[in-house]
Coordinates of C-alpha atoms in Angstrom, one line a residue:
X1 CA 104.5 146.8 136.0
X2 CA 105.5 150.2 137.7
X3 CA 102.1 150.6 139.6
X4 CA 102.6 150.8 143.1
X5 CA 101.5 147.4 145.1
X6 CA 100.7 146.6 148.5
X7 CA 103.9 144.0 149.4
X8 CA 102.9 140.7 151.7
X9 CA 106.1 138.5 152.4
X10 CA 105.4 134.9 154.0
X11 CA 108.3 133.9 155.5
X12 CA 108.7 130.1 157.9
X13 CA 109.5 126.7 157.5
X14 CA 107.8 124.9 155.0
X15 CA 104.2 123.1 155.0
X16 CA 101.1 122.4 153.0
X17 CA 98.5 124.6 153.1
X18 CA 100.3 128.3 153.3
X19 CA 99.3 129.4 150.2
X20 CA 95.7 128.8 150.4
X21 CA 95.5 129.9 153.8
X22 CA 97.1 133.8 152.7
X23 CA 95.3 133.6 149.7
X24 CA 92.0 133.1 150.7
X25 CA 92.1 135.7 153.8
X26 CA 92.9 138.8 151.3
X27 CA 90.1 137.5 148.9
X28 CA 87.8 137.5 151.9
X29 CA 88.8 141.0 152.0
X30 CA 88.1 141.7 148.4
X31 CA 92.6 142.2 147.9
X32 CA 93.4 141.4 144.6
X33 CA 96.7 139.5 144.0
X34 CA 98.5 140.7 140.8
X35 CA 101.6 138.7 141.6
X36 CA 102.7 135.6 143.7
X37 CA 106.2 134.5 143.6
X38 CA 107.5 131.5 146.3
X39 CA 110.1 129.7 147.0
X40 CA 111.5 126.9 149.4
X41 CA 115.2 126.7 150.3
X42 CA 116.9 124.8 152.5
X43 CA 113.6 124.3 154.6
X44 CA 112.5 127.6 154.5
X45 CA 109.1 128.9 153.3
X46 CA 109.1 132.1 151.3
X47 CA 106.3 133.9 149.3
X48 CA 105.9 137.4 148.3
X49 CA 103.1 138.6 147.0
X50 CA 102.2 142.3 145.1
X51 CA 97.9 142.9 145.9
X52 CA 95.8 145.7 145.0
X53 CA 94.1 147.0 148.4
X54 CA 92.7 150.1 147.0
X55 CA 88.8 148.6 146.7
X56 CA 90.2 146.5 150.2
X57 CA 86.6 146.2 152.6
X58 CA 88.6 146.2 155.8
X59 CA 91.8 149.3 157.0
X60 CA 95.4 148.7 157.0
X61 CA 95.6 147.7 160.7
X62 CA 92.7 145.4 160.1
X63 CA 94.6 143.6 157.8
X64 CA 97.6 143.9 159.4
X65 CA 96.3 142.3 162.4
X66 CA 94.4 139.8 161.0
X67 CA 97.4 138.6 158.6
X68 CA 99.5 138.8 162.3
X69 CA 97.1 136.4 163.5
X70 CA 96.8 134.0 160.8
X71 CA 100.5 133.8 160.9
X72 CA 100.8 132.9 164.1
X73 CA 98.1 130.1 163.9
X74 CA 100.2 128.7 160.7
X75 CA 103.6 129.4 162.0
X76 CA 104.6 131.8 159.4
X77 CA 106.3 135.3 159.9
X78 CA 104.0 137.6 157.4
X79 CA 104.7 141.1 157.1
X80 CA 102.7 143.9 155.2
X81 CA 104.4 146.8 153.5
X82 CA 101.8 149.6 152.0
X83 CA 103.2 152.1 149.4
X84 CA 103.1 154.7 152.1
X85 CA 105.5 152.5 154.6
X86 CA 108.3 153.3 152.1
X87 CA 107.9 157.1 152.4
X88 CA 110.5 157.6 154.8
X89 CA 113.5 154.9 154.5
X90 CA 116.4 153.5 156.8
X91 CA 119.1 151.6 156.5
X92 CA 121.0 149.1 158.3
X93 CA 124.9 148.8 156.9
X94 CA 126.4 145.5 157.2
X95 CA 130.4 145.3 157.1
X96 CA 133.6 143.3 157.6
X97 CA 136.9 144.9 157.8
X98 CA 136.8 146.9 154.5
X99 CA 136.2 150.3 154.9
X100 CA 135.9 152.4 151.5
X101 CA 132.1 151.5 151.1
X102 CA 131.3 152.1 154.9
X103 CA 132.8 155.4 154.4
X104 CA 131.2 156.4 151.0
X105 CA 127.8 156.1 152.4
X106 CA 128.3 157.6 155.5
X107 CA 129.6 160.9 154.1
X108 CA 126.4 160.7 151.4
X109 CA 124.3 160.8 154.6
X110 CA 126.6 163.5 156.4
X111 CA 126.3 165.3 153.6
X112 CA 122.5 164.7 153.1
X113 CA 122.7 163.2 149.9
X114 CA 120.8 159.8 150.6
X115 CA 117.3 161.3 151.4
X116 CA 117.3 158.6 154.1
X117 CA 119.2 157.7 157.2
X118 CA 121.6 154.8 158.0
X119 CA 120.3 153.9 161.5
X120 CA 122.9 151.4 162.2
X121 CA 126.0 149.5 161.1
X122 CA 126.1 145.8 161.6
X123 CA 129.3 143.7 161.5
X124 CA 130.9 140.4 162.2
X125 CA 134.1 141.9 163.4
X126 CA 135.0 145.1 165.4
X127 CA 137.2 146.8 163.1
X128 CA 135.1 149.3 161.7
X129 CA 133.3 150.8 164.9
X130 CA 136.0 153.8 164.9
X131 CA 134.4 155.3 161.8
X132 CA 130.5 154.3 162.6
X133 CA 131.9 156.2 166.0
X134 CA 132.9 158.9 164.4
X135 CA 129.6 159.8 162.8
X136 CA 127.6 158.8 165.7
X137 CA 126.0 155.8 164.6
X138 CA 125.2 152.7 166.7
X139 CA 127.7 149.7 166.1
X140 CA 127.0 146.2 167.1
X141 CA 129.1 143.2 166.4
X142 CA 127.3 140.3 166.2
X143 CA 130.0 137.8 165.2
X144 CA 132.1 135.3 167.3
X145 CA 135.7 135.3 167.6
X146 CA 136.0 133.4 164.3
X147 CA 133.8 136.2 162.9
X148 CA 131.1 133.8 162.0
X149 CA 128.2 136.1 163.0
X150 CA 124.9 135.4 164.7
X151 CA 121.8 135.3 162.2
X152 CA 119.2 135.4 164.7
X153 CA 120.8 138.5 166.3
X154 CA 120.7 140.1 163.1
X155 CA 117.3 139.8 162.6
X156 CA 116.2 141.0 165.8
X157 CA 118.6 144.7 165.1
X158 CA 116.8 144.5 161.9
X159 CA 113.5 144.3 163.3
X160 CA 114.8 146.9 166.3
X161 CA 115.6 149.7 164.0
X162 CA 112.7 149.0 161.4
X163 CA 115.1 148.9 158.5
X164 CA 113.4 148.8 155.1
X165 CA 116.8 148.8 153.1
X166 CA 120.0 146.8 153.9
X167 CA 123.8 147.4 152.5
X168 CA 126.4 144.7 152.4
X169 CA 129.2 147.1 152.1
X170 CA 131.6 144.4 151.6
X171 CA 130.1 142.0 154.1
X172 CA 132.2 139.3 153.3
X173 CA 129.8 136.5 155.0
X174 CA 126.6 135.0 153.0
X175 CA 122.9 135.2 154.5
X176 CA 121.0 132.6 154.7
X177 CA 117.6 132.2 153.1
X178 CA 116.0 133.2 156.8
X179 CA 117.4 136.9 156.4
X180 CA 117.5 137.1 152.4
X181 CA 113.2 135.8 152.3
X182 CA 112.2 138.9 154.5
X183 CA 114.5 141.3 152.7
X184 CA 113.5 140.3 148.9
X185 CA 114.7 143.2 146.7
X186 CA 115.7 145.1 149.4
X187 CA 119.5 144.3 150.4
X188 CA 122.0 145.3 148.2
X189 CA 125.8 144.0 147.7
X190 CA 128.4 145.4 146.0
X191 CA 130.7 142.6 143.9
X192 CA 134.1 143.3 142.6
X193 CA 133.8 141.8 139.3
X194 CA 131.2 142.4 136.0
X195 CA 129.3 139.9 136.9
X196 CA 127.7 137.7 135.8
X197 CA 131.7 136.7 135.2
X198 CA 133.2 135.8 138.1
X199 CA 131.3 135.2 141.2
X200 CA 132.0 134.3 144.6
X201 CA 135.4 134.8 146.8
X202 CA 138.7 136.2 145.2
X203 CA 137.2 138.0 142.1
X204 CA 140.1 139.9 141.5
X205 CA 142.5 137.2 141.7
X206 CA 140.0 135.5 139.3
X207 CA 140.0 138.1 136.7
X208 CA 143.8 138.2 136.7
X209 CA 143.9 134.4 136.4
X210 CA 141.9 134.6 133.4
X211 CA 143.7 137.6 131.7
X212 CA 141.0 140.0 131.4
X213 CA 141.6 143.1 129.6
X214 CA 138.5 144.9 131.1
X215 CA 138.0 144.6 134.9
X216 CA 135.0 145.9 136.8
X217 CA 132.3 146.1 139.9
X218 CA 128.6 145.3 140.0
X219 CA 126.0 146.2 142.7
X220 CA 123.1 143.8 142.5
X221 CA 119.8 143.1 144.7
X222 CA 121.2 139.5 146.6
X223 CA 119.0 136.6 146.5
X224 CA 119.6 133.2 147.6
X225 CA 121.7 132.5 144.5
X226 CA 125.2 133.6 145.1
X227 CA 126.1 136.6 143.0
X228 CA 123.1 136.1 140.7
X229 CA 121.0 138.6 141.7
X230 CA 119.2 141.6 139.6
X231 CA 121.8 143.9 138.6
X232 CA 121.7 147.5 139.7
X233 CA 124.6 149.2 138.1
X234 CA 127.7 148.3 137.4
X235 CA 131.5 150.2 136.6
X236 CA 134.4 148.9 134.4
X237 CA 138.6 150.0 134.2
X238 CA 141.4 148.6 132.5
X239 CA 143.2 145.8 133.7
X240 CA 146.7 145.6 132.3
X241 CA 148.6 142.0 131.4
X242 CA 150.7 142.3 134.4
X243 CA 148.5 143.6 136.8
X244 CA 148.1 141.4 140.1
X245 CA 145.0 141.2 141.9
X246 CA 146.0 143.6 144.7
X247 CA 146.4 146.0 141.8
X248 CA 143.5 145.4 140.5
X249 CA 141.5 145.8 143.9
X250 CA 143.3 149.2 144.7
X251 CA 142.0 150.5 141.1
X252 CA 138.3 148.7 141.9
X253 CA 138.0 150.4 145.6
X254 CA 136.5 153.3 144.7
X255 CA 134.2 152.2 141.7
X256 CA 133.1 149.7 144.6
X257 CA 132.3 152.2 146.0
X258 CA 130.7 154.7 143.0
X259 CA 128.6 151.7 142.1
X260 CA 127.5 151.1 145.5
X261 CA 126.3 153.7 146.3
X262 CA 124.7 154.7 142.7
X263 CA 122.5 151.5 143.3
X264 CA 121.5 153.2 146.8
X265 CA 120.6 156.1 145.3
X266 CA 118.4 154.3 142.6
X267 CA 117.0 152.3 145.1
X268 CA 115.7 154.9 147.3
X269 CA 114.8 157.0 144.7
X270 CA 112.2 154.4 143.5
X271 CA 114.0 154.7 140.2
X272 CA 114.1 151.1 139.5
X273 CA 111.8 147.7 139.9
X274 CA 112.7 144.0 139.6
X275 CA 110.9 142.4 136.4
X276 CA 111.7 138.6 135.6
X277 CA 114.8 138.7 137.6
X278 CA 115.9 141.9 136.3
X279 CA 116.1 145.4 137.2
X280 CA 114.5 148.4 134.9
X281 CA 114.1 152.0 135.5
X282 CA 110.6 153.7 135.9
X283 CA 108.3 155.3 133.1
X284 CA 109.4 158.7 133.5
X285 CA 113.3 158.4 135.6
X286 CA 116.2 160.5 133.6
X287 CA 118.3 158.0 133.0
X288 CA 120.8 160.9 132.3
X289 CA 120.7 161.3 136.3
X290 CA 122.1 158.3 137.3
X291 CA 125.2 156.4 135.8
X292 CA 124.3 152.6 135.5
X293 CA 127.5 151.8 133.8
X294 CA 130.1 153.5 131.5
X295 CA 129.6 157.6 131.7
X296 CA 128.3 158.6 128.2
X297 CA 131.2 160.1 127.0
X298 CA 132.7 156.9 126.4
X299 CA 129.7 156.9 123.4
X300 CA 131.7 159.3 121.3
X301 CA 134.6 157.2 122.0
X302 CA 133.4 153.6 120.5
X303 CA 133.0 152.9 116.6
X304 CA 129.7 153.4 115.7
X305 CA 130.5 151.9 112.5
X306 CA 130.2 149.1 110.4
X307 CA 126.7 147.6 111.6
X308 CA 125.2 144.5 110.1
X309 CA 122.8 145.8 106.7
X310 CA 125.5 146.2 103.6
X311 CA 124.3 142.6 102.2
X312 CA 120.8 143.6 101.9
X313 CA 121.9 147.2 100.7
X314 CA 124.0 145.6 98.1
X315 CA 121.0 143.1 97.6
X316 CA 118.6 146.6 96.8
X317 CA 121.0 147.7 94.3

């Protein structure tokens, strides 16, 4: 499940006959298909698949071109992405008014610690063009003056800066299945909660209402689900009986952030694959160089003591 594939995503409004169009131009090409995965949601057509093209009969323009072609004949939006596209990796940064993540990634790339480089920050309001300003990064602002932002605009930046990872760094607005189909496994969100408790708006608030003892934040791949995507990594802190929620979110800020930008760095890495709606690291990765949840110190803290067995032990004797 860790081999390297040849990514195809299908991506249009929905109609018969997609499938077995895509499917029979690669076997004309002698492309295997090891995986097929599609979906339909709210009109909209998507299917990834994972190929073999190492015994292909045709080069990667060839079938780049030809799948071009057959998309436009079908009305579908199909892109190719070879292992060696993912060689050299940008990112687009999408924001709101929140600043801590923005600025956590930003000074990993200042610093050169992302071994990739954040071409441009997206946003449905202006508040954060200051700091993309101040490390010289192109800012646009694609919302309107109720911050609902422009989808379509999106897409074309997207396309415009050839961006093969996005960050919602608390983008506090949810794509549609239009921008999430063409991104599979390859936008990231940050969530201020342990999911899978507490999804959607207000997580803080949430966990207070429910008297948690344990708060925390999760950074996930998004899909079309809200808040139900693969989990990347994910931070925890105490939440005392009378916290409120703006306590809670001042002590969560910069774990956002941690976890944020932990997921990043696994990401780019190639660290870690999505398996049956999960995430798992690579034959081979340290896990020891990357902190997916509580540091390991916190091992020698916990009980390791009493487990399940005495009965059977007892049983022996």
């Amino acid at each position: 499940m860790t081999r390297q594939y040849t990514q195809i995503t299908v991506v249009g409004d929905d109609k018969t006959g997609i499938i077995a169009q895509v499917t029979t131009l690669l076997f004309e090409r002698d492309i295997n298909i090891e995986d097929l995965d599609q979906a339909v949601r709210e009109g909209i057509f998507r299917m990834t698949l994972h190929v073999d093209t190492s015994e292909m009969s045709c080069t990667k323009d060839e079938l780049r071109d030809a799948l071009a072609e057959l998309g436009d004949d079908i009305g579908q939006d199909i892109t190719v992405r070879f292992p060696s596209d993912r060689e050299t990796q940008t990112i687009a940064v999408l924001v709101t008014k929140e600043s801590h993540c923005l600025e956590a990634l930003l000074e990993a790339w200042a610093d050169g610690d992302l071994g990739a480089d954040i071409e441009v920050v997206i946003s449905n309001h202006d508040d954060l063009e200051p700091l993309s300003d101040h490390y010289d990064i192109p800012f646009h602002d694609i919302g309107d003056e109720k911050g609902s932002p422009d989808e379509a605009q999106l897409l074309d930046l997207l396309d415009e800066y050839d961006t093969d990872l996005i960050v919602l760094a608390r983008y506090m607005r949810i794509l549609s299945p239009n921008v999430v189909f063409r991104y599979e496994d390859r936008i990231i969100n940050i969530h201020p909660s342990l999911l899978p408790a507490f999804p959607g708006a207000e997580a803080y608030r949430q966990a207070t209402e429910e008297g948690v003892r344990i708060a925390g934040v999760t950074a996930h791949y998004v899909t079309t689900d809200l808040d139900q995507g693969p989990i990347i990594s994910q931070r925890a802190f105490d939440a005392p009986a009378d916290a409120t929620p703006e306590e809670l979110e001042r002590k969560g800020q910069p774990l956002e952030a941690s976890a944020l930008l932990e997921a990043v760095r696994l990401h780019l890495d190639d660290a870690i694959y999505v398996h049956h709606g999960r995430t798992e690291l690579r034959d081979g990765v340290d896990r020891e160089a990357y902190q997916l949840g509580l540091p390991p110190e916190m091992d020698s803290i916990n009980p390791d003591r009493p487990v399940d067995g005495l009965g059977k032990v007892l049983s022996d004797d």
